[in-house]
Short mmCIF file of C-alpha atoms and ligand atoms in Angstrom, two decimals:
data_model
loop_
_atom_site.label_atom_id
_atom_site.label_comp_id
_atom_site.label_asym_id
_atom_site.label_seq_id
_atom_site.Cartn_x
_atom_site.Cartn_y
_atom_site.Cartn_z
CA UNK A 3 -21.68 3.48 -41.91
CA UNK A 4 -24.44 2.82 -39.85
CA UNK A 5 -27.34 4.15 -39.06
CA UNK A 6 -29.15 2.73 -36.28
CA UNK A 7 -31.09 4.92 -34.07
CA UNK A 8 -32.78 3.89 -30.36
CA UNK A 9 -35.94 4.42 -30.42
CA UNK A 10 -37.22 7.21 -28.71
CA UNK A 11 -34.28 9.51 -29.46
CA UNK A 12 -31.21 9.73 -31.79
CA UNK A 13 -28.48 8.37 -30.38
CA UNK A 14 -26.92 6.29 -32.66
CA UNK A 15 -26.75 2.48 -31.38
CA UNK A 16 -22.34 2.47 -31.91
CA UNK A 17 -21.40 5.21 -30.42
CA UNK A 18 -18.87 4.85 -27.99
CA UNK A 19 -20.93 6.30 -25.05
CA UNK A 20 -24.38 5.07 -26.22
CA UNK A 21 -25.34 3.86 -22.58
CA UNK A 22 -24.52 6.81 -20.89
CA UNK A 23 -25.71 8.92 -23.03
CA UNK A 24 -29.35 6.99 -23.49
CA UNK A 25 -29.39 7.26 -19.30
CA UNK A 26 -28.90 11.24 -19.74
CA UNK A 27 -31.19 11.08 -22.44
CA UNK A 28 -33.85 9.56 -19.68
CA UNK A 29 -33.01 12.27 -17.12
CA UNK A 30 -33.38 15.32 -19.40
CA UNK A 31 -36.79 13.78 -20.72
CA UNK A 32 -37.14 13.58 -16.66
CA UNK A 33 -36.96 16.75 -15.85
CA UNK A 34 -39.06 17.97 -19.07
CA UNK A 35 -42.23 15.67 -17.94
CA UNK A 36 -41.52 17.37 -14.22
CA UNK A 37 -40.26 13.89 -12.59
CA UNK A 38 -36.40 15.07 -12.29
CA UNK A 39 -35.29 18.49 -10.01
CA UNK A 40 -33.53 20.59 -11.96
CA UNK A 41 -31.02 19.61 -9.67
CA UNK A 42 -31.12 16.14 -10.07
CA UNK A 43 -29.28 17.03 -13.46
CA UNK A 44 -26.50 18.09 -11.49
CA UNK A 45 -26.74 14.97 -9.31
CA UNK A 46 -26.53 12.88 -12.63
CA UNK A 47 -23.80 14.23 -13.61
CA UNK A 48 -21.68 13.94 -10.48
CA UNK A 49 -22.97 10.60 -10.56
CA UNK A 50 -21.33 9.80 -14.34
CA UNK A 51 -18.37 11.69 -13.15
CA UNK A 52 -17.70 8.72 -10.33
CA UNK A 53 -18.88 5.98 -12.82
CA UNK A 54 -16.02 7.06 -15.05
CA UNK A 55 -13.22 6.52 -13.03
CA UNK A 56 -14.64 3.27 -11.43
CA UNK A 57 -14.83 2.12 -15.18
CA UNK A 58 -18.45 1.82 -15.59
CA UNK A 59 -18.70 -1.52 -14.57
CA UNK A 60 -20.12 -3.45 -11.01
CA UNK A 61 -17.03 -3.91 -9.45
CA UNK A 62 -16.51 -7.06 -6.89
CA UNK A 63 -16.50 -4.64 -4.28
CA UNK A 64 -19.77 -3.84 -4.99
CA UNK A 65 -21.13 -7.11 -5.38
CA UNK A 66 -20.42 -8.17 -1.92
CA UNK A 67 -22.46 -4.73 -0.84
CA UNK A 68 -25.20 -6.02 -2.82
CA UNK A 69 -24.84 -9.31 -1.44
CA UNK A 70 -25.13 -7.84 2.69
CA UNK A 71 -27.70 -5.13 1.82
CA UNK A 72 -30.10 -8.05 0.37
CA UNK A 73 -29.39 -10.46 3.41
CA UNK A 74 -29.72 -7.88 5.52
CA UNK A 75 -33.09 -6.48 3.28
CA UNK A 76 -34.65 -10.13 3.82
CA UNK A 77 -34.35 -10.22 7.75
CA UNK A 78 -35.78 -7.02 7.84
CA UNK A 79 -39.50 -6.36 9.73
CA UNK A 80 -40.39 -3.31 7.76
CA UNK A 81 -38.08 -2.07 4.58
CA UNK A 82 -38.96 0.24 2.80
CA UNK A 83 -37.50 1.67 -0.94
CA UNK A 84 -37.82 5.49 -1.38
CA UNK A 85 -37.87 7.07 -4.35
CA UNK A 86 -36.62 10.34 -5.97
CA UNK A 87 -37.19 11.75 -9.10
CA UNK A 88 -33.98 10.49 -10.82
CA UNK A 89 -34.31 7.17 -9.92
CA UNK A 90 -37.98 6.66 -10.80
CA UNK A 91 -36.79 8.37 -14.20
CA UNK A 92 -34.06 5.98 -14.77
CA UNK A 93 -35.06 2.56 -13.75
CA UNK A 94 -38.83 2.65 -12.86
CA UNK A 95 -39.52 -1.24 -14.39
CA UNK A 96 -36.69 -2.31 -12.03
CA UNK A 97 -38.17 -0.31 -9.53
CA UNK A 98 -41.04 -1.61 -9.38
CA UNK A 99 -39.80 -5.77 -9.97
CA UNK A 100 -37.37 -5.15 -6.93
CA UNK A 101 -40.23 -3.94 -4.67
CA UNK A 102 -42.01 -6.99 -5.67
CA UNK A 103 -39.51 -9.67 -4.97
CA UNK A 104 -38.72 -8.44 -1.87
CA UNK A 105 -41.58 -7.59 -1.08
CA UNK A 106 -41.05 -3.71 0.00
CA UNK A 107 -42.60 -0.82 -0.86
CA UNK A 108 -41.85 2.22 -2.42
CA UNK A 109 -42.14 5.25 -1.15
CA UNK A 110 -41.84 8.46 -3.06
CA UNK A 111 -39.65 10.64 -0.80
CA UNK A 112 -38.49 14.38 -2.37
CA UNK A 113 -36.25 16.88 -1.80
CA UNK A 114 -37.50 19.34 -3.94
CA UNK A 115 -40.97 19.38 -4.03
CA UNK A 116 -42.75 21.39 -7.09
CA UNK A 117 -46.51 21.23 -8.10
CA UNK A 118 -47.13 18.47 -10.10
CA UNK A 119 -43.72 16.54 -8.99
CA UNK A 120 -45.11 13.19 -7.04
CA UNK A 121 -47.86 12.91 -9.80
CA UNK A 122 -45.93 12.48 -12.36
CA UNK A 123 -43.42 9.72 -10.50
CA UNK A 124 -46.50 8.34 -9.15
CA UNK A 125 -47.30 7.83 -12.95
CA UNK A 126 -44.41 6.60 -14.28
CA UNK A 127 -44.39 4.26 -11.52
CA UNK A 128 -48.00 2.92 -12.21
CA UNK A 129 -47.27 2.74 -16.06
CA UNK A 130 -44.44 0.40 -14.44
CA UNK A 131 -46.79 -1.57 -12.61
CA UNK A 132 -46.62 -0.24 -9.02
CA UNK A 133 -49.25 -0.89 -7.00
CA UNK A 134 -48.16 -0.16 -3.49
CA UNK A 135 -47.30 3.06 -3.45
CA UNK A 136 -46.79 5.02 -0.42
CA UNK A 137 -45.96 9.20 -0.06
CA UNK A 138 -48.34 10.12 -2.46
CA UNK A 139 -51.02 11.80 0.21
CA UNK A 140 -49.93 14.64 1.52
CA UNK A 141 -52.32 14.57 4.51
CA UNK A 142 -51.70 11.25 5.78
CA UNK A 143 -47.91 12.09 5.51
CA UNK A 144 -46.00 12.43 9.73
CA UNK A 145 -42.83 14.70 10.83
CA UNK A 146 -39.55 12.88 11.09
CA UNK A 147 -37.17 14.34 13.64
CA UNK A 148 -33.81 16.19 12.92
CA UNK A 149 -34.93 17.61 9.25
CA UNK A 150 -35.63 20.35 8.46
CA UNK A 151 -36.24 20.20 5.20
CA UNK A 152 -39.74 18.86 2.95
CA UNK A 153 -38.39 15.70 3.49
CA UNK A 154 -38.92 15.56 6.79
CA UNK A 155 -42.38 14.49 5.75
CA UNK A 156 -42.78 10.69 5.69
CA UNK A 157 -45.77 8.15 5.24
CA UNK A 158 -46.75 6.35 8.21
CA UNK A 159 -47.34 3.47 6.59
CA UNK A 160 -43.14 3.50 5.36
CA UNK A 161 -40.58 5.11 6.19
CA UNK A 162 -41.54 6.19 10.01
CA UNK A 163 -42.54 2.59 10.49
CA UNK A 164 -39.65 1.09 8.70
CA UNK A 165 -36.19 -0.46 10.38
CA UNK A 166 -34.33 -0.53 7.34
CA UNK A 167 -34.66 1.95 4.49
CA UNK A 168 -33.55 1.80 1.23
CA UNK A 169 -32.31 5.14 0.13
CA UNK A 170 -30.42 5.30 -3.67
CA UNK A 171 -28.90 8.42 -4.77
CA UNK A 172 -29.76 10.26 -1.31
CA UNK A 173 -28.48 13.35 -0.06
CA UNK A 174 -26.62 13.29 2.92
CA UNK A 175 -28.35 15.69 5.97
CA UNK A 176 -31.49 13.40 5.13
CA UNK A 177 -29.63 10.07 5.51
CA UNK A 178 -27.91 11.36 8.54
CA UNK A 179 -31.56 12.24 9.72
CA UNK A 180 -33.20 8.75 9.01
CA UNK A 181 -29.67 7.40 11.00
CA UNK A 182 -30.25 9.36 13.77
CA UNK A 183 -33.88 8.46 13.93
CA UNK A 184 -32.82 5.14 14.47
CA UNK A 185 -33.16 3.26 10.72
CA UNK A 186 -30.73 1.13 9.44
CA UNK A 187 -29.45 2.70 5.50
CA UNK A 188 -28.89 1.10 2.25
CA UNK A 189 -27.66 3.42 -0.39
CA UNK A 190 -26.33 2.81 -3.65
CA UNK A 191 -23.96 6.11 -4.55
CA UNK A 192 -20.96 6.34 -7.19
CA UNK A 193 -19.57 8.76 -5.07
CA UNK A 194 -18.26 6.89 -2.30
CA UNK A 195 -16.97 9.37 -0.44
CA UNK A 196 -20.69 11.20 -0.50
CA UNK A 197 -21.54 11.96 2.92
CA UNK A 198 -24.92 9.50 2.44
CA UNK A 199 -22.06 7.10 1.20
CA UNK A 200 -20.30 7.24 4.59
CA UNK A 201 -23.63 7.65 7.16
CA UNK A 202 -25.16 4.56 5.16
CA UNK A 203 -25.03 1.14 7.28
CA UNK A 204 -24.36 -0.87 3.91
CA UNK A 205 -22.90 1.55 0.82
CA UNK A 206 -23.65 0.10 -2.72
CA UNK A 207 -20.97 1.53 -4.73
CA UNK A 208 -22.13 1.58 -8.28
CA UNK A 209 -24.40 2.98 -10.68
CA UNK A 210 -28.07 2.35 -9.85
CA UNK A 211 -28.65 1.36 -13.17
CA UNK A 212 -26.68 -1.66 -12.96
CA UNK A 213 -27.35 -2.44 -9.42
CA UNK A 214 -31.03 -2.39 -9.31
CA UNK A 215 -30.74 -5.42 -11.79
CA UNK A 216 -28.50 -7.60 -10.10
CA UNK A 217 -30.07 -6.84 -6.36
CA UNK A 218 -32.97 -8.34 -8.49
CA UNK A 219 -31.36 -10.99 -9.45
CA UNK A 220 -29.34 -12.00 -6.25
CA UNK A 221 -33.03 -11.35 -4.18
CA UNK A 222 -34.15 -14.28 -6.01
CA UNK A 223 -31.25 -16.32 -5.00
CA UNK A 224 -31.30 -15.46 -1.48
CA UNK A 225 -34.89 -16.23 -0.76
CA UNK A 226 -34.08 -19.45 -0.64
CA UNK A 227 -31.45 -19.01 1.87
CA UNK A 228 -31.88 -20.04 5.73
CA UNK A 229 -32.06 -17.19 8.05
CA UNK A 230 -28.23 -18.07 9.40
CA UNK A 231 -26.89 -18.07 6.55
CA UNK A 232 -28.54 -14.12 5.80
CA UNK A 233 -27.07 -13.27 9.31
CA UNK A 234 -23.56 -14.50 8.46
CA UNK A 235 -23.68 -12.87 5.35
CA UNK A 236 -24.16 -9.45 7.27
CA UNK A 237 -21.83 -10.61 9.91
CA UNK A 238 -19.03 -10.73 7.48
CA UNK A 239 -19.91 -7.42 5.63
CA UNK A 240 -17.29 -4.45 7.14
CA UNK A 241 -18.84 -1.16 5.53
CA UNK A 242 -15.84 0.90 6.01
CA UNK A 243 -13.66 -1.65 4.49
CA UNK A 244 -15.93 -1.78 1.71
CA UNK A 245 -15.90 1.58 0.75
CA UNK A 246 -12.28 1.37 1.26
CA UNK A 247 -12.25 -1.07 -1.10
CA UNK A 248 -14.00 1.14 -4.05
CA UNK A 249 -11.33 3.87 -3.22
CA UNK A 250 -8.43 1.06 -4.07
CA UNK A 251 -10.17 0.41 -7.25
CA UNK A 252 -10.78 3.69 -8.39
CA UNK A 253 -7.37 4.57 -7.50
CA UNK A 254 -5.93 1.48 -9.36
CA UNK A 255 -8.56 2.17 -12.17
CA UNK A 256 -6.85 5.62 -12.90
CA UNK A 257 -3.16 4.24 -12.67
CA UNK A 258 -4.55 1.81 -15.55
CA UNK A 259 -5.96 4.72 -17.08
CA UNK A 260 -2.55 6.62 -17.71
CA UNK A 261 -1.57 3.64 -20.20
CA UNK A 262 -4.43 2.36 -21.52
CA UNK A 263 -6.55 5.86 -22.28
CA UNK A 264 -3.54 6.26 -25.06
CA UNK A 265 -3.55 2.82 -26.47
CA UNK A 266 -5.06 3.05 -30.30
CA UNK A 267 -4.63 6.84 -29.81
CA UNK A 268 -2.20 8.48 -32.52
CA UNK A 269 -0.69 10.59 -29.58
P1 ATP B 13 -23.96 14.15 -0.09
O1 ATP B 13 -25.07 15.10 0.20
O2 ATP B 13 -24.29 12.72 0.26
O3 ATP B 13 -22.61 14.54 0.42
P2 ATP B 13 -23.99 15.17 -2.82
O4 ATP B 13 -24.52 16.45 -2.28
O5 ATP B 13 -22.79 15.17 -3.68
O6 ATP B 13 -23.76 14.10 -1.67
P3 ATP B 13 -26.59 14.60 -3.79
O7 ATP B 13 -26.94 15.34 -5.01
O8 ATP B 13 -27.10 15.08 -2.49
O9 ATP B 13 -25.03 14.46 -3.72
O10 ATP B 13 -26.93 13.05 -3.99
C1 ATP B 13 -26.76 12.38 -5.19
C2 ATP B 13 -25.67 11.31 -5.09
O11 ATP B 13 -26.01 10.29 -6.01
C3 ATP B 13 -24.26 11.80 -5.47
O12 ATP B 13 -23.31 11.28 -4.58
C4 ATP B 13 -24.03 11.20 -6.88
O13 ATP B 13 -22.68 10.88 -7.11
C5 ATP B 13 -24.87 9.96 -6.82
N1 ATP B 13 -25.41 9.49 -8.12
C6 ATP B 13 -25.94 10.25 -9.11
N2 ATP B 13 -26.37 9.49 -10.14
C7 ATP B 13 -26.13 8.20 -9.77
C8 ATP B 13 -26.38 6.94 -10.39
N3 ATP B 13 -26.93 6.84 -11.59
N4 ATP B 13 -26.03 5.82 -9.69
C9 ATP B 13 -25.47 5.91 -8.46
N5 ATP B 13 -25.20 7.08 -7.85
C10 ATP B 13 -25.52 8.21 -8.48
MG1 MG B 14 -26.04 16.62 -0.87
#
């Protein structure tokens, strides 16, 4: 019937998992223009798996995560966004727009490291309109502490200065390293059992995709807020209970799931 197509690939615009599959789409163009770790396919697709069974939607739960990581974002002296390769791939625009309202940097911060790799985030980051961009030279970058891997490297100018640290989609030895090197973590992770999920000070349980957006969004809002009410916000923000909280819903999600997956379905 129809035949719509996106743009840049062909998808067709009514099929049932056009979103997701436009967002894969992104990562495995991502990983051809050297911006995504072959692993950070792997990483997306965990990621989808969680997003499934949370029902692909920002869930209350994760709103109110939001809501403390951008009081807490706001009182901050020094945050600081890093950036891997499957988040610049996926959202660089809103990337970019969050770094600006809040006025944070971004700092590109890899696991795997392959000639080539920060150029081309650095470039899709600057066709996005970055301008303050730290990580990008090598030689000006410090050691952190309790890593051992190429991460360890940091920019003086971020991340080793920074108290709080904005870390989406992170793996967990390095947010367990930038914990025990005394930063304060904001994560956003489908998986919220990850172990970043559970080191993380404030654990954004949904897809980065839609939470980017709305952080946006509720940045804008809270700007205007007195400094009080930002520190009650926080106050009232329990982590653990929080992630507890996605684990009800997923759980309640799939009991849905065992009726409504068959509705409309000749089974
Ligand atoms: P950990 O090391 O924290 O135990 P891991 O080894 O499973 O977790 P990594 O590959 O190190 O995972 O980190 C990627 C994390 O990001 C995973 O928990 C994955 O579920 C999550 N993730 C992937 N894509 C998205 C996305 N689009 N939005 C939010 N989270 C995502
Ligand atoms: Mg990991």
């Amino acid at each position: 019937m129809t035949n719509q197509k996106e743009k840049s690939h062909s998808i067709p615009m009514d099929h049932p998992r056009y979103k997701s599959l436009t967002y894969r789409h992104k990562i495995i163009e991502g990983m051809k223009n050297l911006i995504v770790a072959e692993a950070g396919l792997i990483a997306h697709g965990r990621g989808e798996a969680f997003d499934y069974i949370i029902g692909e939607r920002t869930t209350e739960t994760a709103k109110k995560a939001i809501e403390a990581a951008i009081a807490a974002f706001l009182l901050a002296d020094h945050p600081v966004i890093s950036v891997n390769g499957n988040v610049a791939a996926l959202i660089p625009e809103e990337l970019v727009k969050f770094s600006q309202v809040i006025s944070a940097p971004l700092e590109i911060n890899l696991f795997y490291r392959k000639e080539g790799r920060i150029e081309a985030i650095e470039k899709v980051l600057r066709q996005a309109g970055a301008q303050n961009l730290l990580g990008i030279n090598e030689s000006e970058m410090v050691e952190i502490e309790e890593l051992s891997s190429n991460r360890r490297l940091v920019d003086p100018r971020g991340i080793k200065k920074a108290d709080i640290v904005f870390v989406p989609l992170e793996d967990g030895d390095r947010t367990e390293a930038l914990k025990k090197n005394g930063k304060k973590i904001i994560t956003v992770d489908l998986n919220p059992i990850s172990r970043t999920a559970l080191w993380a000070d404030i654990t954004i349980v949904d897809n980065i995709i839609r939470a980017v957006p709305l952080m946006i969004k509720i940045t804008q809002k809270f700007k205007k807020f007195p400094r009080d009410e930002l520190k009650s916000i926080i106050a009232n923000f329990d982590n653990v209970k929080n992630i507890q909280a996605s684990l009800d819903l997923i759980i309640s999600y799939i009991e849905e799931q065992k009726i409504e997956a068959f509705k409309g379905l000749d089974v």
